[in-house]
Amino acid sequence: MDFAGKVAWITGASSGIGAALARELAARGAHVVLSGRDEARLAEVAADCGETLILTFDVRDEAALADATAKAIAWKGHVDIAFANAGISQRSRALKTSMQVYRDIIEVDLLAQIAFTQGLIGHMAERGSGALGFISSIAGKVGVPMRTAYSAAKFGLAGYADALRAELSINDVSVHTIYPGSVATNVSRNALNADGSQRGRSDKAIDEGIPADVAARQMLDGIAAGTREIIVAEGMELAMGEARRTPEALFDQVAGMVAKGYMDKLEQQ
């Protein structure tokens, strides 16, 4: 895929991986749509990205999301690439974690990202082109201690992406699931404690992780190459992700079921 001239929409674009993706996409010639809750921080990112559209809203607000989707499509007449990136992490033992933390993380990291995608797939399928990037995590491949809610949400996002990839394979819409390991962002600082409060401090592994701009380049290189599972990690995290990598033949097998009319047959039963 050549990103030049493409319209790319990114949720969670005010910092971290989202901001790095926006800057890298702009450097590769894309027109970027930036979304998040903090308009001032989005404006700082936009200043590095040339022609941009800023759509400020909370991803949990479905009415605001629907309005933003219409504006994103209307801006250039289409959206070519969308990154479901907004999310929040966790640092707490399951034995001590309140159910509200599970609800909050799953709502933001899974349900809101599904809603974001559902608003765009009809547009992409009708055009017969497009790409979707889902920011999961190594914790979405291997359950990681102190992140039970986060792992549940990220595993769920990967499952949605895999099923969606098969369905949209007949519409020439590509789906890419991205599994970052430790990337140097504020993800740990913004993570939720057992009671839902913000952690407020980072982890050594995150602070010493892959720079966000380097991670963004690897992600976009993977999409450009047509890679369906993109693992962006180092050391033990890379080994963990590779150990759980889905075989390419399995993706092809499921897509083949769709090509042979699996969905049509199931609907007729």
CSV table of C-alpha atoms in Angstrom, one decimal:
chain,number,residue,atom,x,y,z
A,1,MET,CA,0.0,0.0,0.0
A,2,ASP,CA,1.1,3.5,-0.9
A,3,PHE,CA,-0.1,6.0,1.8
A,4,ALA,CA,0.4,9.1,-0.4
A,5,GLY,CA,-2.9,10.9,-0.9
A,6,LYS,CA,-4.8,8.5,1.3
A,7,VAL,CA,-7.1,9.7,4.1
A,8,ALA,CA,-6.2,8.0,7.4
A,9,TRP,CA,-8.3,8.4,10.6
A,10,ILE,CA,-6.8,7.6,13.9
A,11,THR,CA,-8.5,7.4,17.3
A,12,GLY,CA,-6.4,8.2,20.4
A,13,ALA,CA,-4.3,10.5,18.3
A,14,SER,CA,-3.3,13.0,20.9
A,15,SER,CA,-0.3,11.1,22.2
A,16,GLY,CA,1.7,7.9,22.2
A,17,ILE,CA,1.3,5.5,19.3
A,18,GLY,CA,-1.7,7.4,17.9
A,19,ALA,CA,0.3,10.7,17.6
A,20,ALA,CA,3.3,8.8,16.2
A,21,LEU,CA,1.1,7.1,13.6
A,22,ALA,CA,-0.3,10.5,12.6
A,23,ARG,CA,3.1,12.0,12.1
A,24,GLU,CA,4.4,9.1,10.2
A,25,LEU,CA,1.4,8.9,7.9
A,26,ALA,CA,1.7,12.6,7.2
A,27,ALA,CA,5.4,12.1,6.4
A,28,ARG,CA,4.3,9.5,3.9
A,29,GLY,CA,1.9,11.8,2.2
A,30,ALA,CA,-1.4,10.9,3.8
A,31,HIS,CA,-4.1,13.3,4.9
A,32,VAL,CA,-4.8,12.6,8.5
A,33,VAL,CA,-7.9,12.8,10.6
A,34,LEU,CA,-7.1,13.1,14.3
A,35,SER,CA,-9.5,12.1,17.1
A,36,GLY,CA,-9.3,12.2,20.8
A,37,ARG,CA,-10.8,14.1,23.8
A,38,ASP,CA,-8.1,16.8,24.2
A,39,GLU,CA,-8.4,19.3,21.4
A,40,ALA,CA,-5.3,21.3,22.4
A,41,ARG,CA,-3.1,18.2,22.3
A,42,LEU,CA,-4.6,17.1,19.0
A,43,ALA,CA,-3.8,20.6,17.7
A,44,GLU,CA,-0.1,20.1,18.7
A,45,VAL,CA,0.0,16.8,16.7
A,46,ALA,CA,-1.8,18.5,13.8
A,47,ALA,CA,0.9,21.2,13.6
A,48,ASP,CA,3.4,18.4,12.5
A,49,CYS,CA,1.0,16.8,10.0
A,50,GLY,CA,0.2,19.3,7.3
A,51,GLU,CA,-3.4,19.3,6.2
A,52,THR,CA,-5.5,17.6,8.9
A,53,LEU,CA,-9.0,17.4,10.2
A,54,ILE,CA,-9.5,17.4,14.0
A,55,LEU,CA,-12.6,15.6,15.3
A,56,THR,CA,-12.7,15.9,19.1
A,57,PHE,CA,-15.0,13.5,21.0
A,58,ASP,CA,-15.2,10.7,23.5
A,59,VAL,CA,-15.1,7.3,21.8
A,60,ARG,CA,-17.8,6.1,24.2
A,61,ASP,CA,-20.3,8.7,22.9
A,62,GLU,CA,-21.9,6.9,20.0
A,63,ALA,CA,-23.9,9.9,18.9
A,64,ALA,CA,-20.7,12.0,18.7
A,65,LEU,CA,-19.0,9.1,16.9
A,66,ALA,CA,-21.7,9.0,14.3
A,67,ASP,CA,-21.4,12.7,13.7
A,68,ALA,CA,-17.6,12.5,13.5
A,69,THR,CA,-17.8,9.6,11.0
A,70,ALA,CA,-20.0,11.6,8.7
A,71,LYS,CA,-17.6,14.6,8.9
A,72,ALA,CA,-14.5,12.3,8.3
A,73,ILE,CA,-16.0,10.8,5.2
A,74,ALA,CA,-17.2,14.2,3.9
A,75,TRP,CA,-13.8,15.9,4.3
A,76,LYS,CA,-12.3,14.3,1.2
A,77,GLY,CA,-15.2,12.2,0.2
A,78,HIS,CA,-13.8,9.0,1.6
A,79,VAL,CA,-11.7,7.4,4.4
A,80,ASP,CA,-9.1,5.0,3.1
A,81,ILE,CA,-7.4,3.8,6.4
A,82,ALA,CA,-8.7,3.7,9.9
A,83,PHE,CA,-6.8,2.9,13.1
A,84,ALA,CA,-8.7,1.7,16.1
A,85,ASN,CA,-6.1,2.9,18.6
A,86,ALA,CA,-7.8,4.6,21.6
A,87,GLY,CA,-7.4,2.6,24.8
A,88,ILE,CA,-6.5,2.5,28.4
A,89,SER,CA,-4.4,-0.1,30.3
A,90,GLN,CA,-4.4,-1.6,33.8
A,91,ARG,CA,-2.0,-2.4,36.6
A,92,SER,CA,-3.9,-4.4,39.3
A,93,ARG,CA,-4.3,-7.9,40.5
A,94,ALA,CA,-7.6,-9.6,39.5
A,95,LEU,CA,-8.2,-10.5,43.2
A,96,LYS,CA,-8.4,-6.8,44.0
A,97,THR,CA,-9.9,-5.3,40.9
A,98,SER,CA,-13.4,-3.9,40.9
A,99,MET,CA,-15.9,-4.9,38.2
A,100,GLN,CA,-16.2,-1.3,37.2
A,101,VAL,CA,-12.5,-1.4,36.0
A,102,TYR,CA,-13.4,-4.3,33.8
A,103,ARG,CA,-16.4,-2.5,32.4
A,104,ASP,CA,-14.5,0.7,31.8
A,105,ILE,CA,-11.6,-0.9,30.0
A,106,ILE,CA,-13.7,-3.2,27.9
A,107,GLU,CA,-15.9,-0.3,26.9
A,108,VAL,CA,-13.0,1.9,25.8
A,109,ASP,CA,-10.6,-0.7,24.4
A,110,LEU,CA,-13.1,-3.1,22.8
A,111,LEU,CA,-16.7,-1.8,22.4
A,112,ALA,CA,-15.8,1.7,21.4
A,113,GLN,CA,-13.3,0.5,18.8
A,114,ILE,CA,-15.9,-1.9,17.4
A,115,ALA,CA,-18.4,1.0,17.2
A,116,PHE,CA,-15.8,3.1,15.4
A,117,THR,CA,-15.1,0.4,12.9
A,118,GLN,CA,-18.8,-0.5,12.3
A,119,GLY,CA,-19.4,3.1,11.3
A,120,LEU,CA,-16.8,2.8,8.5
A,121,ILE,CA,-17.0,-0.7,7.1
A,122,GLY,CA,-20.1,-0.1,5.0
A,123,HIS,CA,-18.4,2.9,3.4
A,124,MET,CA,-15.3,0.9,2.7
A,125,ALA,CA,-17.1,-2.2,1.5
A,126,GLU,CA,-19.2,-0.2,-0.9
A,127,ARG,CA,-16.1,1.4,-2.4
A,128,GLY,CA,-14.3,-1.9,-2.6
A,129,SER,CA,-11.2,-0.7,-0.9
A,130,GLY,CA,-9.8,0.3,2.4
A,131,ALA,CA,-7.6,-0.8,5.3
A,132,LEU,CA,-8.3,-1.2,9.0
A,133,GLY,CA,-5.6,-1.2,11.6
A,134,PHE,CA,-6.5,-2.5,15.1
A,135,ILE,CA,-4.0,-1.7,17.9
A,136,SER,CA,-4.1,-4.8,20.1
A,137,SER,CA,-1.1,-5.7,22.3
A,138,ILE,CA,1.2,-8.6,23.1
A,139,ALA,CA,-1.2,-8.8,26.1
A,140,GLY,CA,-3.8,-9.6,23.4
A,141,LYS,CA,-1.8,-12.6,22.4
A,142,VAL,CA,-0.6,-13.8,25.8
A,143,GLY,CA,-2.5,-13.1,29.1
A,144,VAL,CA,-0.2,-10.8,31.1
A,145,PRO,CA,-0.4,-10.6,35.0
A,146,MET,CA,-1.8,-7.3,36.4
A,147,ARG,CA,-3.7,-6.7,33.1
A,148,THR,CA,-6.7,-9.1,33.2
A,149,ALA,CA,-9.2,-6.5,32.0
A,150,TYR,CA,-6.7,-5.2,29.4
A,151,SER,CA,-5.9,-8.6,28.1
A,152,ALA,CA,-9.6,-9.5,27.9
A,153,ALA,CA,-10.3,-6.4,25.8
A,154,LYS,CA,-7.3,-6.8,23.6
A,155,PHE,CA,-7.9,-10.5,23.0
A,156,GLY,CA,-11.5,-9.5,22.1
A,157,LEU,CA,-10.4,-6.8,19.7
A,158,ALA,CA,-8.1,-9.3,17.9
A,159,GLY,CA,-11.0,-11.8,17.6
A,160,TYR,CA,-13.3,-9.2,16.1
A,161,ALA,CA,-10.5,-8.2,13.7
A,162,ASP,CA,-9.9,-11.8,12.6
A,163,ALA,CA,-13.6,-12.5,11.9
A,164,LEU,CA,-14.0,-9.1,10.2
A,165,ARG,CA,-11.0,-9.8,8.0
A,166,ALA,CA,-12.6,-12.9,6.7
A,167,GLU,CA,-15.9,-11.2,6.0
A,168,LEU,CA,-14.4,-8.2,4.2
A,169,SER,CA,-12.0,-10.3,2.2
A,170,ILE,CA,-14.6,-10.4,-0.6
A,171,ASN,CA,-14.8,-6.5,-0.5
A,172,ASP,CA,-11.0,-5.9,-0.9
A,173,VAL,CA,-10.8,-4.3,2.5
A,174,SER,CA,-7.7,-5.4,4.3
A,175,VAL,CA,-7.6,-5.9,8.1
A,176,HIS,CA,-4.3,-5.6,10.1
A,177,THR,CA,-4.0,-6.5,13.7
A,178,ILE,CA,-1.1,-4.9,15.4
A,179,TYR,CA,0.5,-6.3,18.6
A,180,PRO,CA,2.8,-3.8,20.3
A,181,GLY,CA,5.0,-4.8,23.2
A,182,SER,CA,6.5,-2.2,25.4
A,183,VAL,CA,6.5,1.1,23.6
A,184,ALA,CA,7.7,4.3,25.3
A,185,THR,CA,4.4,6.1,25.9
A,186,ASN,CA,2.3,7.2,28.8
A,187,VAL,CA,0.3,3.9,28.8
A,188,SER,CA,1.5,2.8,32.2
A,189,ARG,CA,1.1,6.3,33.7
A,190,ASN,CA,-2.5,6.5,32.5
A,191,ALA,CA,-3.4,2.9,33.5
A,192,LEU,CA,-6.1,2.1,36.0
A,193,ASN,CA,-5.5,0.8,39.5
A,194,ALA,CA,-7.8,-1.8,41.1
A,195,ASP,CA,-10.2,0.9,42.3
A,196,GLY,CA,-10.3,2.7,38.9
A,197,SER,CA,-8.0,5.5,39.9
A,198,GLN,CA,-5.2,6.5,37.5
A,199,ARG,CA,-1.8,4.9,38.3
A,200,GLY,CA,0.2,8.1,37.8
A,201,ARG,CA,3.6,6.5,37.3
A,202,SER,CA,5.3,4.5,34.6
A,203,ASP,CA,7.1,1.2,34.3
A,204,LYS,CA,10.8,0.6,33.7
A,205,ALA,CA,9.9,-1.7,30.8
A,206,ILE,CA,7.7,1.0,29.2
A,207,ASP,CA,10.2,3.8,29.7
A,208,GLU,CA,12.9,1.7,28.1
A,209,GLY,CA,10.6,0.4,25.3
A,210,ILE,CA,10.6,1.0,21.6
A,211,PRO,CA,10.3,4.7,20.7
A,212,ALA,CA,6.8,5.5,19.5
A,213,ASP,CA,8.1,6.9,16.2
A,214,VAL,CA,10.0,3.7,15.5
A,215,ALA,CA,7.0,1.6,16.4
A,216,ALA,CA,4.8,3.6,14.1
A,217,ARG,CA,7.2,3.1,11.2
A,218,GLN,CA,7.2,-0.7,11.8
A,219,MET,CA,3.4,-0.7,11.9
A,220,LEU,CA,3.0,1.2,8.7
A,221,ASP,CA,5.7,-0.9,7.0
A,222,GLY,CA,3.7,-4.0,7.9
A,223,ILE,CA,0.5,-2.6,6.5
A,224,ALA,CA,2.2,-1.5,3.3
A,225,ALA,CA,3.5,-5.0,2.9
A,226,GLY,CA,0.0,-6.5,3.4
A,227,THR,CA,1.0,-8.2,6.7
A,228,ARG,CA,-2.2,-9.3,8.6
A,229,GLU,CA,-0.6,-9.8,12.0
A,230,ILE,CA,2.0,-7.1,12.8
A,231,ILE,CA,4.1,-7.8,15.9
A,232,VAL,CA,6.0,-4.7,17.1
A,233,ALA,CA,8.1,-5.9,20.1
A,234,GLU,CA,11.6,-6.9,21.2
A,235,GLY,CA,13.2,-9.6,23.3
A,236,MET,CA,11.0,-11.7,25.4
A,237,GLU,CA,7.9,-9.9,24.2
A,238,LEU,CA,8.7,-10.5,20.6
A,239,ALA,CA,9.3,-14.2,21.4
A,240,MET,CA,5.9,-14.4,23.2
A,241,GLY,CA,4.1,-12.8,20.3
A,242,GLU,CA,5.8,-15.0,17.7
A,243,ALA,CA,5.0,-18.1,19.7
A,244,ARG,CA,1.3,-17.2,19.4
A,245,ARG,CA,1.3,-16.0,15.8
A,246,THR,CA,-1.6,-17.2,13.8
A,247,PRO,CA,-0.5,-19.3,10.8
A,248,GLU,CA,-1.1,-17.5,7.5
A,249,ALA,CA,-2.7,-20.6,6.1
A,250,LEU,CA,-5.4,-20.4,8.7
A,251,PHE,CA,-6.3,-16.9,7.7
A,252,ASP,CA,-6.4,-18.0,4.0
A,253,GLN,CA,-8.6,-21.0,5.0
A,254,VAL,CA,-11.2,-18.9,6.7
A,255,ALA,CA,-11.2,-16.3,3.9
A,256,GLY,CA,-11.7,-19.2,1.5
A,257,MET,CA,-14.8,-20.2,3.4
A,258,VAL,CA,-16.3,-16.7,2.8
A,259,ALA,CA,-15.3,-16.8,-0.9
A,260,LYS,CA,-17.2,-20.1,-1.3
A,261,GLY,CA,-20.4,-18.6,0.1
A,262,TYR,CA,-20.2,-19.6,3.8
A,263,MET,CA,-22.0,-16.5,4.9
A,264,ASP,CA,-24.8,-16.7,2.3
A,265,LYS,CA,-25.4,-20.4,3.2
A,266,LEU,CA,-25.5,-19.7,6.9
A,267,GLU,CA,-28.0,-16.8,6.4
A,268,GLN,CA,-30.3,-19.1,4.4
A,269,GLN,CA,-30.5,-21.8,7.1
